[in-house]
PDB file of C-alpha atoms in Angstrom:
ATOM      1  CA  MET A   1       9.092   1.146  20.115  1.00  0.00           C
ATOM      2  CA  ASP A   2       5.661   0.761  19.594  1.00  0.00           C
ATOM      3  CA  SER A   3       3.964  -1.878  17.666  1.00  0.00           C
ATOM      4  CA  ILE A   4       0.752  -2.465  15.253  1.00  0.00           C
ATOM      5  CA  SER A   5      -0.610  -6.342  14.958  1.00  0.00           C
ATOM      6  CA  ILE A   6      -2.457  -7.639  12.315  1.00  0.00           C
ATOM      7  CA  THR A   7      -3.737 -10.883  12.836  1.00  0.00           C
ATOM      8  CA  GLY A   8      -5.637 -13.485  11.052  1.00  0.00           C
ATOM      9  CA  ILE A   9      -4.809 -12.974   7.506  1.00  0.00           C
ATOM     10  CA  ARG A  10      -6.315 -15.971   5.625  1.00  0.00           C
ATOM     11  CA  CYS A  11      -4.673 -16.738   2.210  1.00  0.00           C
ATOM     12  CA  TYR A  12      -4.803 -19.674  -0.385  1.00  0.00           C
ATOM     13  CA  GLY A  13      -1.437 -20.545  -1.774  1.00  0.00           C
ATOM     14  CA  TYR A  14       0.845 -22.911  -2.826  1.00  0.00           C
ATOM     15  CA  ILE A  15       3.869 -23.496  -0.497  1.00  0.00           C
ATOM     16  CA  GLY A  16       4.743 -27.110   0.326  1.00  0.00           C
ATOM     17  CA  PHE A  17       7.318 -29.588  -0.123  1.00  0.00           C
ATOM     18  CA  PHE A  18       4.984 -32.356  -1.356  1.00  0.00           C
ATOM     19  CA  PRO A  19       3.822 -32.475  -5.075  1.00  0.00           C
ATOM     20  CA  GLU A  20       0.019 -32.095  -4.317  1.00  0.00           C
ATOM     21  CA  GLU A  21       0.741 -28.977  -1.830  1.00  0.00           C
ATOM     22  CA  LYS A  22       2.154 -27.278  -5.309  1.00  0.00           C
ATOM     23  CA  VAL A  23      -0.769 -28.196  -7.555  1.00  0.00           C
ATOM     24  CA  LEU A  24      -3.742 -28.167  -4.935  1.00  0.00           C
ATOM     25  CA  GLY A  25      -2.785 -25.527  -2.783  1.00  0.00           C
ATOM     26  CA  GLN A  26      -4.186 -25.024   0.830  1.00  0.00           C
ATOM     27  CA  TRP A  27      -5.206 -22.317   3.399  1.00  0.00           C
ATOM     28  CA  PHE A  28      -2.441 -20.548   5.640  1.00  0.00           C
ATOM     29  CA  GLU A  29      -3.089 -17.803   8.131  1.00  0.00           C
ATOM     30  CA  VAL A  30      -0.567 -14.865   8.640  1.00  0.00           C
ATOM     31  CA  ASP A  31      -0.034 -13.095  11.796  1.00  0.00           C
ATOM     32  CA  LEU A  32       1.997  -9.885  12.033  1.00  0.00           C
ATOM     33  CA  ILE A  33       3.604  -7.701  14.561  1.00  0.00           C
ATOM     34  CA  LEU A  34       5.214  -4.581  13.287  1.00  0.00           C
ATOM     35  CA  GLY A  35       7.565  -2.420  15.121  1.00  0.00           C
ATOM     36  CA  LEU A  36       7.301   1.227  14.526  1.00  0.00           C
ATOM     37  CA  ASP A  37       7.195   4.581  16.152  1.00  0.00           C
ATOM     38  CA  LEU A  38       3.491   5.811  16.277  1.00  0.00           C
ATOM     39  CA  ASN A  39       4.161   8.849  18.078  1.00  0.00           C
ATOM     40  CA  ALA A  40       3.541  11.263  14.869  1.00  0.00           C
ATOM     41  CA  ALA A  41       0.501   9.273  14.033  1.00  0.00           C
ATOM     42  CA  SER A  42      -0.810   9.613  17.909  1.00  0.00           C
ATOM     43  CA  LYS A  43      -0.263  13.238  17.425  1.00  0.00           C
ATOM     44  CA  SER A  44      -1.520  14.182  13.465  1.00  0.00           C
ATOM     45  CA  ASP A  45      -4.488  11.572  13.382  1.00  0.00           C
ATOM     46  CA  ALA A  46      -3.259  10.952   9.714  1.00  0.00           C
ATOM     47  CA  LEU A  47      -2.804   7.890   7.586  1.00  0.00           C
ATOM     48  CA  GLU A  48       0.529   9.160   6.146  1.00  0.00           C
ATOM     49  CA  ASP A  49       2.012   9.166   9.528  1.00  0.00           C
ATOM     50  CA  THR A  50       1.851   5.268  10.048  1.00  0.00           C
ATOM     51  CA  VAL A  51       1.224   2.178   7.905  1.00  0.00           C
ATOM     52  CA  ASP A  52      -1.846   1.631   5.686  1.00  0.00           C
ATOM     53  CA  TYR A  53      -2.979  -1.845   6.947  1.00  0.00           C
ATOM     54  CA  GLY A  54      -4.967  -2.870   3.721  1.00  0.00           C
ATOM     55  CA  ARG A  55      -1.764  -2.521   1.858  1.00  0.00           C
ATOM     56  CA  ILE A  56       0.108  -4.723   4.601  1.00  0.00           C
ATOM     57  CA  VAL A  57      -2.806  -7.446   4.029  1.00  0.00           C
ATOM     58  CA  ASN A  58      -2.728  -7.399   0.389  1.00  0.00           C
ATOM     59  CA  THR A  59       0.827  -7.654   0.200  1.00  0.00           C
ATOM     60  CA  VAL A  60       1.073 -10.850   2.345  1.00  0.00           C
ATOM     61  CA  GLN A  61      -2.198 -12.049   0.426  1.00  0.00           C
ATOM     62  CA  GLN A  62      -0.416 -11.438  -3.075  1.00  0.00           C
ATOM     63  CA  LEU A  63       2.885 -13.117  -2.061  1.00  0.00           C
ATOM     64  CA  VAL A  64       1.127 -16.338  -0.669  1.00  0.00           C
ATOM     65  CA  LYS A  65      -1.166 -16.521  -3.421  1.00  0.00           C
ATOM     66  CA  ASN A  66       1.396 -16.055  -6.165  1.00  0.00           C
ATOM     67  CA  SER A  67       4.586 -17.305  -4.610  1.00  0.00           C
ATOM     68  CA  LYS A  68       5.454 -20.954  -4.792  1.00  0.00           C
ATOM     69  CA  PHE A  69       7.831 -22.057  -2.071  1.00  0.00           C
ATOM     70  CA  ALA A  70       8.574 -25.529  -0.759  1.00  0.00           C
ATOM     71  CA  LEU A  71       9.076 -24.483   3.028  1.00  0.00           C
ATOM     72  CA  LEU A  72       7.019 -22.080   5.242  1.00  0.00           C
ATOM     73  CA  GLU A  73      10.607 -20.910   6.434  1.00  0.00           C
ATOM     74  CA  LYS A  74      10.948 -19.156   3.372  1.00  0.00           C
ATOM     75  CA  ALA A  75       7.467 -17.872   2.555  1.00  0.00           C
ATOM     76  CA  ALA A  76       7.689 -16.443   6.540  1.00  0.00           C
ATOM     77  CA  TYR A  77      11.301 -14.611   5.427  1.00  0.00           C
ATOM     78  CA  THR A  78       9.974 -13.460   1.803  1.00  0.00           C
ATOM     79  CA  ILE A  79       6.728 -11.796   3.769  1.00  0.00           C
ATOM     80  CA  ALA A  80       9.157 -10.043   6.357  1.00  0.00           C
ATOM     81  CA  THR A  81      11.569  -8.642   3.858  1.00  0.00           C
ATOM     82  CA  ALA A  82       8.455  -7.531   1.810  1.00  0.00           C
ATOM     83  CA  ILE A  83       6.823  -5.514   4.957  1.00  0.00           C
ATOM     84  CA  LEU A  84      10.046  -4.217   5.873  1.00  0.00           C
ATOM     85  CA  GLN A  85      10.101  -2.269   2.528  1.00  0.00           C
ATOM     86  CA  GLU A  86       7.615   0.005   4.274  1.00  0.00           C
ATOM     87  CA  PRO A  87       9.611   3.247   5.168  1.00  0.00           C
ATOM     88  CA  LEU A  88       8.334   3.191   8.975  1.00  0.00           C
ATOM     89  CA  VAL A  89       8.492  -0.527   9.753  1.00  0.00           C
ATOM     90  CA  GLN A  90      11.582  -0.940  11.690  1.00  0.00           C
ATOM     91  CA  ASN A  91      11.053  -4.670  12.879  1.00  0.00           C
ATOM     92  CA  ILE A  92       8.686  -7.823  12.033  1.00  0.00           C
ATOM     93  CA  LYS A  93       7.354 -10.612  13.614  1.00  0.00           C
ATOM     94  CA  VAL A  94       5.715 -13.095  11.228  1.00  0.00           C
ATOM     95  CA  SER A  95       3.709 -15.664  12.451  1.00  0.00           C
ATOM     96  CA  LEU A  96       2.871 -18.149   9.092  1.00  0.00           C
ATOM     97  CA  THR A  97       0.400 -21.339   9.895  1.00  0.00           C
ATOM     98  CA  LYS A  98      -0.520 -24.221   7.720  1.00  0.00           C
ATOM     99  CA  LEU A  99      -3.783 -25.006   8.560  1.00  0.00           C
ATOM    100  CA  ALA A 100      -3.800 -28.581   7.407  1.00  0.00           C
ATOM    101  CA  ALA A 101      -0.226 -29.969   7.220  1.00  0.00           C
ATOM    102  CA  PRO A 102      -0.127 -33.529   5.400  1.00  0.00           C
ATOM    103  CA  ILE A 103       1.029 -35.038   8.307  1.00  0.00           C
ATOM    104  CA  PRO A 104      -0.027 -38.787   8.726  1.00  0.00           C
ATOM    105  CA  ASP A 105      -2.651 -39.101  11.625  1.00  0.00           C
ATOM    106  CA  PHE A 106      -2.248 -35.517  12.565  1.00  0.00           C
ATOM    107  CA  SER A 107      -4.941 -32.920  12.733  1.00  0.00           C
ATOM    108  CA  GLY A 108      -3.156 -30.021  14.324  1.00  0.00           C
ATOM    109  CA  LYS A 109      -1.663 -26.922  12.542  1.00  0.00           C
ATOM    110  CA  VAL A 110       2.242 -26.291  11.936  1.00  0.00           C
ATOM    111  CA  THR A 111       3.242 -22.393  12.354  1.00  0.00           C
ATOM    112  CA  ILE A 112       6.620 -20.830  11.569  1.00  0.00           C
ATOM    113  CA  GLU A 113       7.416 -17.822  13.385  1.00  0.00           C
ATOM    114  CA  ILE A 114      10.317 -15.397  12.668  1.00  0.00           C
ATOM    115  CA  THR A 115      11.614 -12.085  13.786  1.00  0.00           C
ATOM    116  CA  ARG A 116      13.514  -9.589  11.405  1.00  0.00           C
ATOM    117  CA  ALA A 117      14.843  -6.158  11.606  1.00  0.00           C
ATOM    118  CA  LYS A 118      15.154  -3.557   8.724  1.00  0.00           C
ATOM    119  CA  GLU A 119      18.997  -2.907  10.020  1.00  0.00           C
ATOM    120  CA  ALA A 120      19.857  -6.646   9.750  1.00  0.00           C
ATOM    121  CA  LEU A 121      18.656  -6.536   6.266  1.00  0.00           C
ATOM    122  CA  VAL A 122      20.838  -3.716   5.005  1.00  0.00           C
ATOM    123  CA  TYR A 123      23.877  -5.388   6.888  1.00  0.00           C
ATOM    124  CA  ASN A 124      23.286  -8.782   5.031  1.00  0.00           C
ATOM    125  CA  SER A 125      23.065  -7.423   1.879  1.00  0.00           C
ATOM    126  CA  PHE A 126      26.255  -6.102   1.802  1.00  0.00           C
ATOM    127  CA  SER A 127      27.854  -9.335   3.576  1.00  0.00           C
TER     128      SER A 127
END
């Protein structure tokens, strides 16, 4: 399985448990690793044989900007599910980072990483 990494997607959104996070919003960073077969694109040199990176970035930015989730876990799952709708993408790893988590005496970041596969989504839709 080949992969495409798209890293450093910065988005402003309203993901958070606390009321002020839902009103004020904050910056997030998303990194993706898309699992897919790049054989056709490597031979044809044609965009239609791979994924459009710009469309992927736009999808992530719009989801983070326009969705309101209490948990990073739900936001990461929603991003994964949306990107897995791309016909060529077979699996995905999403890393979603809250750059300034409102935790007293903490100046670090919090990152959620999830990995999902297209087959698992199809199976789960029938469960």
